[in-house]
Coordinates of C-alpha atoms in Angstrom, one line a residue:
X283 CA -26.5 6.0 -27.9
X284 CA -24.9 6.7 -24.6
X285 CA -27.1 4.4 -22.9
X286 CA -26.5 1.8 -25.5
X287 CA -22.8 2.2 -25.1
X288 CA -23.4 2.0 -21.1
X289 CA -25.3 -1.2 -21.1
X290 CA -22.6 -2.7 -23.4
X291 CA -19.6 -1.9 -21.5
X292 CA -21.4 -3.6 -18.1
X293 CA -22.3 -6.5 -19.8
X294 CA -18.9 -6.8 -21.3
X295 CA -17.6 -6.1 -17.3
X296 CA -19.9 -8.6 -16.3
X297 CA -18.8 -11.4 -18.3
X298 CA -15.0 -10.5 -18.6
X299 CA -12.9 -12.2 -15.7
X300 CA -12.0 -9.3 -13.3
X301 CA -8.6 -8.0 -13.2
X302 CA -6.1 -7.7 -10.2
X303 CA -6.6 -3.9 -10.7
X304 CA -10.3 -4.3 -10.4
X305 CA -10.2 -6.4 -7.3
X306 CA -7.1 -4.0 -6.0
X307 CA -10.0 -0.6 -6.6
X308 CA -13.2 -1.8 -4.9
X309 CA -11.5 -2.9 -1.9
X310 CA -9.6 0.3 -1.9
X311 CA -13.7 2.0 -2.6
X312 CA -14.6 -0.5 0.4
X313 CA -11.6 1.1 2.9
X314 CA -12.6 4.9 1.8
X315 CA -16.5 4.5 2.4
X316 CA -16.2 4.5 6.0
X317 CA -14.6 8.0 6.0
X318 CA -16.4 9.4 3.7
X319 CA -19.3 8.1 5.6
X320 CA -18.2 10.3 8.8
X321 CA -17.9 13.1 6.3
X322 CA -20.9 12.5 4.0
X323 CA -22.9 12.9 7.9
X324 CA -20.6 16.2 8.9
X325 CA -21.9 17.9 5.8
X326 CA -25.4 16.6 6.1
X327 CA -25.0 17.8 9.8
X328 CA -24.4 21.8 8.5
X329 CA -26.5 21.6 6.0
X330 CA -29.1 21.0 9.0
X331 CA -28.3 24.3 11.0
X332 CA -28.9 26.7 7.6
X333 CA -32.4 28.0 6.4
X334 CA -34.0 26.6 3.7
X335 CA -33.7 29.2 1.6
X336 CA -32.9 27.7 -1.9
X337 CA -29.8 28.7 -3.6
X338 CA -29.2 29.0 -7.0
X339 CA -25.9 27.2 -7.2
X340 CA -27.2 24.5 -5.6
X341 CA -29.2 23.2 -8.7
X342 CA -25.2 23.6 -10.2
X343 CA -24.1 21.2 -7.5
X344 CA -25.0 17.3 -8.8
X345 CA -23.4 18.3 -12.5
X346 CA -20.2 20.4 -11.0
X347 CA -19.6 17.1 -8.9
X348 CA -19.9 14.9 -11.9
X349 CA -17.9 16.6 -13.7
X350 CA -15.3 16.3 -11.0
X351 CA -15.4 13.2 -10.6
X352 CA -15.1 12.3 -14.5
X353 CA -11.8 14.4 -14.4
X354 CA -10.2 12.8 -11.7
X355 CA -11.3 9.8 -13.3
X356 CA -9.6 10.3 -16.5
X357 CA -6.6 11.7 -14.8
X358 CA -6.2 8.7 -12.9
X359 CA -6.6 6.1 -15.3
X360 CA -4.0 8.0 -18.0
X361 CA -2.0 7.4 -14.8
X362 CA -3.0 3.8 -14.8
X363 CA -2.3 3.4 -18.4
X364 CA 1.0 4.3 -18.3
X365 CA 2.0 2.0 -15.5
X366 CA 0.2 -0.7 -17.2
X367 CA 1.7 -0.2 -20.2
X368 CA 5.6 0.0 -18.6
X369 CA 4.2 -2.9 -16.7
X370 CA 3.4 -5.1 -20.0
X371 CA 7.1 -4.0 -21.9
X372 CA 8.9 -5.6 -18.8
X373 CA 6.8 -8.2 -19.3
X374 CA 7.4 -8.9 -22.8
X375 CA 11.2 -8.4 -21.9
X376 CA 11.0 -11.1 -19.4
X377 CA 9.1 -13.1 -21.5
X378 CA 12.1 -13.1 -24.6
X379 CA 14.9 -13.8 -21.7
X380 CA 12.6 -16.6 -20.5
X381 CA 11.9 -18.2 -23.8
X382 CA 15.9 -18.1 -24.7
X383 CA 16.7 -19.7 -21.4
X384 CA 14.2 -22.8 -21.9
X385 CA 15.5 -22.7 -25.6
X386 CA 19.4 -23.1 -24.3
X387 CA 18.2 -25.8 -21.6
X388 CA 16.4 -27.8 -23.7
X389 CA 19.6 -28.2 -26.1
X390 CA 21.3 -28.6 -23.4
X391 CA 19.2 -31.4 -22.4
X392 CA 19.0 -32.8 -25.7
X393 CA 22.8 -32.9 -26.5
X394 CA 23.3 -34.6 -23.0
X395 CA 21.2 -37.6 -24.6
X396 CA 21.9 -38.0 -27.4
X397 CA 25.6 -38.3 -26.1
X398 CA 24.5 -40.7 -23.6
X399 CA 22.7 -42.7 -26.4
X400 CA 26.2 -42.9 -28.7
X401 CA 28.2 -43.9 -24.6
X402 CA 26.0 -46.9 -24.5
X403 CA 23.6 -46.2 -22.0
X404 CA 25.5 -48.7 -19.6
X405 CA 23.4 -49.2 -16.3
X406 CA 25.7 -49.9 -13.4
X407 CA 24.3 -53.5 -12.6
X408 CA 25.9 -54.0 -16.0
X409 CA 29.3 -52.6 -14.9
X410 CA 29.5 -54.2 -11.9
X411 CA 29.2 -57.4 -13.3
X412 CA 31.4 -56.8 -16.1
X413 CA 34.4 -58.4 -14.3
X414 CA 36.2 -55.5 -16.1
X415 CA 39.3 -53.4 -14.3
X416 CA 37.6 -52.1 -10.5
X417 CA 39.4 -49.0 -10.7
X418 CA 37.5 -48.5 -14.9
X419 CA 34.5 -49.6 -12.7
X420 CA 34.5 -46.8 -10.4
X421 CA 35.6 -44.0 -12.4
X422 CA 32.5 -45.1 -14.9
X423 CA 30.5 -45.4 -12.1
X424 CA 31.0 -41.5 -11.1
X425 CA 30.8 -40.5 -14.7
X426 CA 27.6 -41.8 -14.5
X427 CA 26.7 -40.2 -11.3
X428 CA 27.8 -37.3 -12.5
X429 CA 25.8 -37.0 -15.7
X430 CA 22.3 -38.5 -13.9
X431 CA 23.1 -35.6 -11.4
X432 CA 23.7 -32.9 -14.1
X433 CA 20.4 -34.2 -15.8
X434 CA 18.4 -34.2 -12.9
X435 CA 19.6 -30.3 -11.8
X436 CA 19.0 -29.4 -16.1
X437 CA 15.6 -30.7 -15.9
X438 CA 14.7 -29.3 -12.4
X439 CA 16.0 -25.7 -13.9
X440 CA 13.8 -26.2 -17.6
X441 CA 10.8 -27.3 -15.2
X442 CA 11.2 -23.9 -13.3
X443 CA 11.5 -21.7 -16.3
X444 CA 8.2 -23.5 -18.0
X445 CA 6.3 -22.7 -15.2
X446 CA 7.9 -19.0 -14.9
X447 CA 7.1 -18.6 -18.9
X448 CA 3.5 -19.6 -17.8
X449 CA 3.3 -17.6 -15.3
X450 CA 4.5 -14.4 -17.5
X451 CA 2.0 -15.1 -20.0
X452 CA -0.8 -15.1 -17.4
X453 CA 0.4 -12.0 -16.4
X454 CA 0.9 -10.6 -19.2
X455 CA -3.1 -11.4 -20.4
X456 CA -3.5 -10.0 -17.2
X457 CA -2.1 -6.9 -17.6
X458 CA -3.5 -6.7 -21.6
X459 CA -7.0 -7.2 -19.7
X460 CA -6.7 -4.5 -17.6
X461 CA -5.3 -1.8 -20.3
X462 CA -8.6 -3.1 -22.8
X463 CA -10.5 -2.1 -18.7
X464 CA -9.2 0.9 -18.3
X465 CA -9.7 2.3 -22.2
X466 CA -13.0 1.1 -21.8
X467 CA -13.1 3.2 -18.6
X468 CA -11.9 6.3 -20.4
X469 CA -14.8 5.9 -22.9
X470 CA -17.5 5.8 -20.4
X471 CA -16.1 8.9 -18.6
X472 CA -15.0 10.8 -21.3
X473 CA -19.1 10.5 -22.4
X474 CA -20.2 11.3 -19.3
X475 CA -18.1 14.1 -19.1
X476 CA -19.0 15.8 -22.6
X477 CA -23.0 14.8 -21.3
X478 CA -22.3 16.9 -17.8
X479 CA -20.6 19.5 -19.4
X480 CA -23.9 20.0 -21.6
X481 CA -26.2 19.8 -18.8
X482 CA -24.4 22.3 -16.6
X483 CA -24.1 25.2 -19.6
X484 CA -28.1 24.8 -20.2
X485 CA -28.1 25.1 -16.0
X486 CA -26.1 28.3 -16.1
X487 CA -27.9 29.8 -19.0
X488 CA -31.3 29.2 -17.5
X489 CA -30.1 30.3 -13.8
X490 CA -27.5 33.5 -15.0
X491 CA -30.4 35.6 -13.5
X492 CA -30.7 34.2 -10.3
X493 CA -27.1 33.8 -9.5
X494 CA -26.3 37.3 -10.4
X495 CA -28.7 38.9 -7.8
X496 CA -28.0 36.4 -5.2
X497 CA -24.0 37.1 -5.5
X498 CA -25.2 40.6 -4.5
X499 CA -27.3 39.9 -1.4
X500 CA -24.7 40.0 1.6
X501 CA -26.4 37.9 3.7
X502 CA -25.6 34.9 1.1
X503 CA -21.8 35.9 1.8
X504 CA -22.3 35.9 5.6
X505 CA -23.4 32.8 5.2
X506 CA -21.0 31.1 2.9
X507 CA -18.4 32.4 5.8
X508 CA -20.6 31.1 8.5
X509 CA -20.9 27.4 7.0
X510 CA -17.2 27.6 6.3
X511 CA -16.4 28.3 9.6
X512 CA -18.6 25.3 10.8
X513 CA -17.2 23.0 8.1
X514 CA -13.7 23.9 9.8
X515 CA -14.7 23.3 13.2
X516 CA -16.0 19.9 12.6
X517 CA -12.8 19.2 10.7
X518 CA -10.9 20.0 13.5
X519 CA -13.1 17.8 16.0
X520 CA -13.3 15.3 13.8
X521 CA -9.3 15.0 13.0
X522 CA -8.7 14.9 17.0
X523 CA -10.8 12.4 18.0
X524 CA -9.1 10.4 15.2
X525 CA -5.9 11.3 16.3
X526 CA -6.8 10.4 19.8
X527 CA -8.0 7.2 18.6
X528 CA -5.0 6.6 16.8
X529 CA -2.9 7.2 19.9
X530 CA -4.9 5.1 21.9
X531 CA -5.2 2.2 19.0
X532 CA -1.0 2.3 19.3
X533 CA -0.7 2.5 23.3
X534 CA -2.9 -1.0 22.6
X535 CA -0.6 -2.5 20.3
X536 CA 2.5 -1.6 22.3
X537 CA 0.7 -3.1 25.4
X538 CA -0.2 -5.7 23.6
X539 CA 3.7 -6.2 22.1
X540 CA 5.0 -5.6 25.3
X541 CA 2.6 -8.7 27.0
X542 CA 3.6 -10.8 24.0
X543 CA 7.2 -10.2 25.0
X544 CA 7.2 -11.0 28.3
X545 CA 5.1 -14.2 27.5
X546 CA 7.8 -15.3 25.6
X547 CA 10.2 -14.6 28.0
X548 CA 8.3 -16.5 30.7
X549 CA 8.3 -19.2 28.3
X550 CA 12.0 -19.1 27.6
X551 CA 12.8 -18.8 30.9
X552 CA 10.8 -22.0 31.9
X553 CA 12.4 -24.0 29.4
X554 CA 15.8 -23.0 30.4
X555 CA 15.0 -24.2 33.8
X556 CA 13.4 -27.5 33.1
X557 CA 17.0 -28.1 30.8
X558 CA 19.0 -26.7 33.6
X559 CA 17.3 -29.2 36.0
X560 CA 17.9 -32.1 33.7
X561 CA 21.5 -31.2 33.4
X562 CA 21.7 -31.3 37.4
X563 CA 19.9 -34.5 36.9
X564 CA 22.3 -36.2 34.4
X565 CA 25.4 -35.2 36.3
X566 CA 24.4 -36.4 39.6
X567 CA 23.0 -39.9 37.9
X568 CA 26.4 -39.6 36.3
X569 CA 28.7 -39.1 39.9
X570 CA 26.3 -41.6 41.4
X571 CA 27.4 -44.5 38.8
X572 CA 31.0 -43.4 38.6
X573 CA 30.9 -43.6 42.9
X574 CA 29.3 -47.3 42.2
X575 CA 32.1 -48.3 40.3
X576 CA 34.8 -47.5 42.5
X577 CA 32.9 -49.2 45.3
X578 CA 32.5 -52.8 43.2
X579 CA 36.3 -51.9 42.6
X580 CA 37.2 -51.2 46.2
X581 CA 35.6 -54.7 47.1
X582 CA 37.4 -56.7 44.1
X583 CA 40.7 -55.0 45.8
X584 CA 39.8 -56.3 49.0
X585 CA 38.8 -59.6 48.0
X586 CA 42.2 -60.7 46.3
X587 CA 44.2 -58.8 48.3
X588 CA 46.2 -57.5 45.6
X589 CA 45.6 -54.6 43.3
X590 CA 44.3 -55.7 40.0
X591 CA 45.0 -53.6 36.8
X592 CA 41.8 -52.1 36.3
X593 CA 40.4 -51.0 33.1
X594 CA 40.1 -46.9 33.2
X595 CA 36.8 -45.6 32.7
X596 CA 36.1 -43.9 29.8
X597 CA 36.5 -40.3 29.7
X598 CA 33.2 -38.5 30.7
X599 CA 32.2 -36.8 28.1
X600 CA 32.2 -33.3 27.6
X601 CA 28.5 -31.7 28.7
X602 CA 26.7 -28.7 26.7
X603 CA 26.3 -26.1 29.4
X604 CA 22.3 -26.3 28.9
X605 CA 21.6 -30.0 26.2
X606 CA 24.5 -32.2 27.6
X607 CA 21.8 -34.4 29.1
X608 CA 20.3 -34.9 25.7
X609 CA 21.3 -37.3 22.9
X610 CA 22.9 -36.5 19.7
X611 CA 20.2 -36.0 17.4
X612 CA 20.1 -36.7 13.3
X613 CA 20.2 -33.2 12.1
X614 CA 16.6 -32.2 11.1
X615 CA 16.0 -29.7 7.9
X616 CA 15.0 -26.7 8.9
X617 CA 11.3 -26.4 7.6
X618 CA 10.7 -23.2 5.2
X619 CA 9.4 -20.2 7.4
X620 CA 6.1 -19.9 6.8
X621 CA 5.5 -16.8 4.4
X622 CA 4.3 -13.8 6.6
X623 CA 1.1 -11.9 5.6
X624 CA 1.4 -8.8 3.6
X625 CA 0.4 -6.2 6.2
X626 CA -2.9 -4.4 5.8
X627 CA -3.0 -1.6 3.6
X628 CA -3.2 1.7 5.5
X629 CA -6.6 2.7 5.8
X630 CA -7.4 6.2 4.7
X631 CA -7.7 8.2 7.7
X632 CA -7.5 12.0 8.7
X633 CA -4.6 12.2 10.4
X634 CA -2.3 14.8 10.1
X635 CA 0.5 13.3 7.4
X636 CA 3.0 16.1 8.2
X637 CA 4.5 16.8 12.3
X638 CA 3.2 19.3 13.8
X639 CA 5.8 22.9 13.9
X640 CA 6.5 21.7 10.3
X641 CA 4.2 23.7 8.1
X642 CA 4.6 27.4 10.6
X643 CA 8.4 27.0 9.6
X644 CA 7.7 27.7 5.8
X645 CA 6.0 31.1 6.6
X646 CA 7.2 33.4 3.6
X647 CA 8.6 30.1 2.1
X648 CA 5.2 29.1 0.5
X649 CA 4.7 29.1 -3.0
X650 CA 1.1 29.9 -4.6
X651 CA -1.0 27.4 -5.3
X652 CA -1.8 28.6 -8.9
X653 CA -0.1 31.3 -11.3
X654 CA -2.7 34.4 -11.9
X655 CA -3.7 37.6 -11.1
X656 CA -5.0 38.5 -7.3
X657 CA -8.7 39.8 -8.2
X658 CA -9.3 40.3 -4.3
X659 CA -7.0 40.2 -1.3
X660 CA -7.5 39.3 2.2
X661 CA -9.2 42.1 4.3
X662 CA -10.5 43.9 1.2
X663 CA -14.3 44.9 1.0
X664 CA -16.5 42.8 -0.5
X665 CA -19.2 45.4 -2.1
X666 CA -21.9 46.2 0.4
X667 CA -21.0 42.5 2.7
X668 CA -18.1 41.6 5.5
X669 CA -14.6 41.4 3.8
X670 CA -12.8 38.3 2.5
X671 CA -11.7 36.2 4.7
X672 CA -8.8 34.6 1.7
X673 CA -7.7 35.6 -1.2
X674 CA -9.1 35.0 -5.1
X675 CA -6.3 34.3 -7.9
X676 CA -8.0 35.1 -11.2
X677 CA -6.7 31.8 -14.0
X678 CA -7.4 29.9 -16.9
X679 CA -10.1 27.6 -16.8
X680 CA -8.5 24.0 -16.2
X681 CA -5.5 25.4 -14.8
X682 CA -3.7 23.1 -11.8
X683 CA -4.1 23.9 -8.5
X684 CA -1.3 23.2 -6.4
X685 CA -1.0 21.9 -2.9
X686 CA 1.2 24.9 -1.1
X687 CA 2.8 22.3 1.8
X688 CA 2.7 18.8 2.6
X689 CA -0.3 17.6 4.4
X690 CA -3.2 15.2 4.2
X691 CA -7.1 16.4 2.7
X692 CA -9.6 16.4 5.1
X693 CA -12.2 17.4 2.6
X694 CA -12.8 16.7 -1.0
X695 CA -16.5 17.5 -1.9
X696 CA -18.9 20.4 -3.1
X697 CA -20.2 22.8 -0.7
X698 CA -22.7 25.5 -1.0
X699 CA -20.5 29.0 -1.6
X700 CA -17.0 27.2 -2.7
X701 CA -18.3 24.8 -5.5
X702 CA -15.9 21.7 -5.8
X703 CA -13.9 22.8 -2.3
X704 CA -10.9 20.7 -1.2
X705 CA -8.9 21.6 2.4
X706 CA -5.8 20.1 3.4
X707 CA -4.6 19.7 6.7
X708 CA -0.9 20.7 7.8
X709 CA -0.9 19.6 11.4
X710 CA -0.3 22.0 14.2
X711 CA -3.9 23.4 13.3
X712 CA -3.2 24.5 10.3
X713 CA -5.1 24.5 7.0
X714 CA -5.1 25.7 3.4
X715 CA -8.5 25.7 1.6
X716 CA -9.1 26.1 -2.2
X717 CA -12.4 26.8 -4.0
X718 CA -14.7 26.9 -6.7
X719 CA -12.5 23.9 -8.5
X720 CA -13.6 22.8 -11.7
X721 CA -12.3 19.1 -10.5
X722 CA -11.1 17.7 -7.3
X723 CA -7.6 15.7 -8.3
X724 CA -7.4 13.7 -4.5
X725 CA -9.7 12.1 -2.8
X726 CA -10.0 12.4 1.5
X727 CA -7.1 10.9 3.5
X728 CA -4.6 11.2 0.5
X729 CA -1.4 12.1 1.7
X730 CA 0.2 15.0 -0.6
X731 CA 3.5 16.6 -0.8
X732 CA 4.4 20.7 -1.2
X733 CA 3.3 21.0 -5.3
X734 CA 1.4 17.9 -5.8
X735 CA -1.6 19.1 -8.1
X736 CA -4.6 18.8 -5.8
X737 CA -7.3 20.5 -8.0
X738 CA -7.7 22.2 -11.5
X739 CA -9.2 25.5 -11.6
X740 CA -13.0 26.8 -12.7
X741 CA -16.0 28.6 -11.6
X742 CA -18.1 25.9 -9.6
X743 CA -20.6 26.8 -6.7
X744 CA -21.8 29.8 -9.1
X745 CA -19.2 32.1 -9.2
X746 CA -19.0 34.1 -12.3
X747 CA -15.5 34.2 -13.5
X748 CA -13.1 31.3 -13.4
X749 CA -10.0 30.8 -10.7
X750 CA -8.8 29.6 -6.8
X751 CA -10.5 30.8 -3.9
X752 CA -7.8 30.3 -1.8
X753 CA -7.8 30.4 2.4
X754 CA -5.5 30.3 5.2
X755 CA -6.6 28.9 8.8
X756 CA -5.0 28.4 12.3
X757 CA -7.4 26.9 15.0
X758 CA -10.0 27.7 12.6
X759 CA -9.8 31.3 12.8
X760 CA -8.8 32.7 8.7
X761 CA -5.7 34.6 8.4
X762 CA -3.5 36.6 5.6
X763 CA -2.1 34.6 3.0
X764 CA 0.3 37.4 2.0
X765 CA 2.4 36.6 5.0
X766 CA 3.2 33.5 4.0
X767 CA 2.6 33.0 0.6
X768 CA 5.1 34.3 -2.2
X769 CA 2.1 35.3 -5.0

């Protein structure tokens, strides 16, 4: 049935005409792949350096990431929902306002003729001929400009509202098809969620064994530490060569800017002079012609002998500083600026979204990241292996896990040890990590802000009772939480 349902809703995908929401997500899918690429290779890369010692929990790993996934799915798309759905009432709004205002102008339009009709309809060839009183003439003749003109601006204004109603009905079908998308979405995860949750409790019941005595052997702790520690030093490498080639991506553009600029002003410049020099031009044409006159009237003086009353020359006229040479030009309607481009969407990247000093200011200020009881602290033994390098906060099943400061995720995947794992960096080295998530809530390079919810709590990556395994880090070295965090 599943399947069924499945093959249904692509073929209806297929042959329904894709929405702007569907075009606006796969180029958003196409902009992420090439960081979660990088990331997808860093993982591979640790994975590399480990044994090959199976793990119990790793069998866990392809359902506990589905599930995930189907979660943030859902979440995101009852976000959707609601935005699509305020996003239609304005719509309909608009669309009553709209439909009232072409209502008006068309009785508008329709009373305006209908009184021309009972006037006479006289055409102006008519009038002008009439022989009738000139000044009856002209005042009929601006009547009549006057109505034409109030007709033509009522007709331009009814023209612009049909095509606005059109255009907020194709919206508005627009929006409808995205909604009937999105529920269909929410079926197909929903399924898929209910399938994965199956699948996983048959894993657990059939692997209970396993998992128990391997949560006992401390070398599967020491190594759970040891990858972690890796995971964080690649991070770290990774988020400064992206910062470094961010910095030198900018220093480009400003170079770039800054060439641009001067080209212009080269330009400028060169135009200035070439007007300067035709202004230097006009003026001595203009003395040279002006010295030619009084030498033809110097002669005529000599000539006659007597002083002839000569005819002033006109006034020179008064020069622009920089266009006096040039002719009075028609004025010219200033063409429309072309539209400019919507600037590119910010590509997800890993760069730290809060300055760096910001996050070490909130020490003691922090909230936790989830409300529950501390099962283990930092620094605590962890039966017969090393001690814990965070702190686990025992909670409900489901239960949101908070971002404790603003920062951007790094990492937003499963990982041997931690289950669903996400880590979000602060800047100034810093970094929060939280584990064994039943669902990851943000996806890597999302930005988030002090309290966003980030993750919802669970028992993922094998761990036998539900809640946050929460971390600290500064240059990658772990530190205690109960410094900074108010639990």
């Amino acid at each position: 049935m599943l399947c069924a349902a499945l093959l249904l809703s692509s073929s209806y995908a297929q042959g329904a005409k894709p929405t702007e929401r569907s075009k606006q997500k796969a180029a958003a899918e196409a902009q992420r792949a090439g960081l979660q690429q990088k990331l997808t290779a860093l993982k591979r890369d640790i994975s590399r350096t480990e044994s090959a010692k199976d793990d119990a929990a790793d069998t866990l790993a392809e359902s506990e990431e589905a599930i995930s996934n189907a979660n943030r799915a859902l979440r995101d798309l009852a976000q959707e929902q609601s935005e699509t759905g305020v996003k239609l009432t304005a719509l309909g709004q608009e669309h009553q306002q709209l439909t009232a205002t072409v209502d008006k102008q068309k009785a508008q339009l329709s009373k305006l003729l209908r009184e021309q009709y009972v006037a006479g309809n006289e055409d102006r060839i008519k009038l002008l001929l009439s022989g009738d009183n000139p000044n009856r003439i002209n005042r009929d003749l601006q009547f009549m400009a006057y109505v034409s003109q109030a007709q033509a601006r009522l007709l331009e204004a009814l023209r612009a509202n049909l095509l606005a109603v059109e255009k907020n009905q194709a919206d508005v079908q627009n929006a409808k098809d995205e909604l009937e998308e999105i529920a269909q979405e929410e079926r197909e995860q929903k399924a898929l969620l209910v399938q994965e949750k199956a699948r996983r409790a048959a894993l657990l019941t059939s692997l209970s064994q396993r998992l128990v005595a391997q949560r006992k052997e401390a070398g599967n702790v020491e190594r759970d530490e040891q990858r972690m520690g890796n995971l964080v030093d690649k991070l770290a490498k990774l988020i400064e060569e992206q910062a470094a080639a961010a910095a030198a991506e900018k220093k480009r553009q400003q170079l770039l800017a800054e060439q641009r600029a001067a080209a212009k002003a080269a330009a400028d410049a060169k135009i200035a002079a070439e007007k300067r020099e035709r202004l230097l031009a006009a003026r001595a044409k203009a003395a040279q012609a002006q010295a030619e006159r009084e030498r033809i009237a110097k002669e005529q003086q000599n000539k006659s002998g007597k002083i002839k009353p000569q005819t002033p020359p006109p006034p020179p006229v008064k020069l622009e500083p920089i266009d006096d040479d040039e002719p009075p030009q028609v004025a010219k309607v200033t063409p429309k600026p072309e539209p400019k481009p919507e600037p590119e969407p910010e590509r997800p990247s890993l760069g730290p979204a809060a300055p760096a000093g910001a996050f070490a200011s909130l020490k003691g200020q922090l909230r936790a990241p989830v409300a529950g009881k501390i099962a283990a602290r930092f620094g605590s033994k962890r039966g017969d292996g090393p001690s814990w390098k965070g702190v686990f906060i025992r909670t409900g099943e489901g239960s949101e896990i908070h971002a404790i400061a603003g920062g951007r995720v790094v990492f937003s995947d499963w990982l041997r040890g931690f289950g669903n794992l996400i880590i979000v960096d602060h800047g100034g080295q810093y970094m929060s990590i939280y584990g064994n998530n039943q669902s990851l809530l943000k996806r890597v390079g999302d930005a988030v802000k002090g309290g966003d919810a980030i993750a919802s709590a669970g028992n993922s990556g094998g761990n036998e009772e539900s809640g946050l395994y929460f971390e600290l880090r500064h240059q990658g070295r772990a530190f205690d939480p109960a410094t900074w965090v108010k639990f």
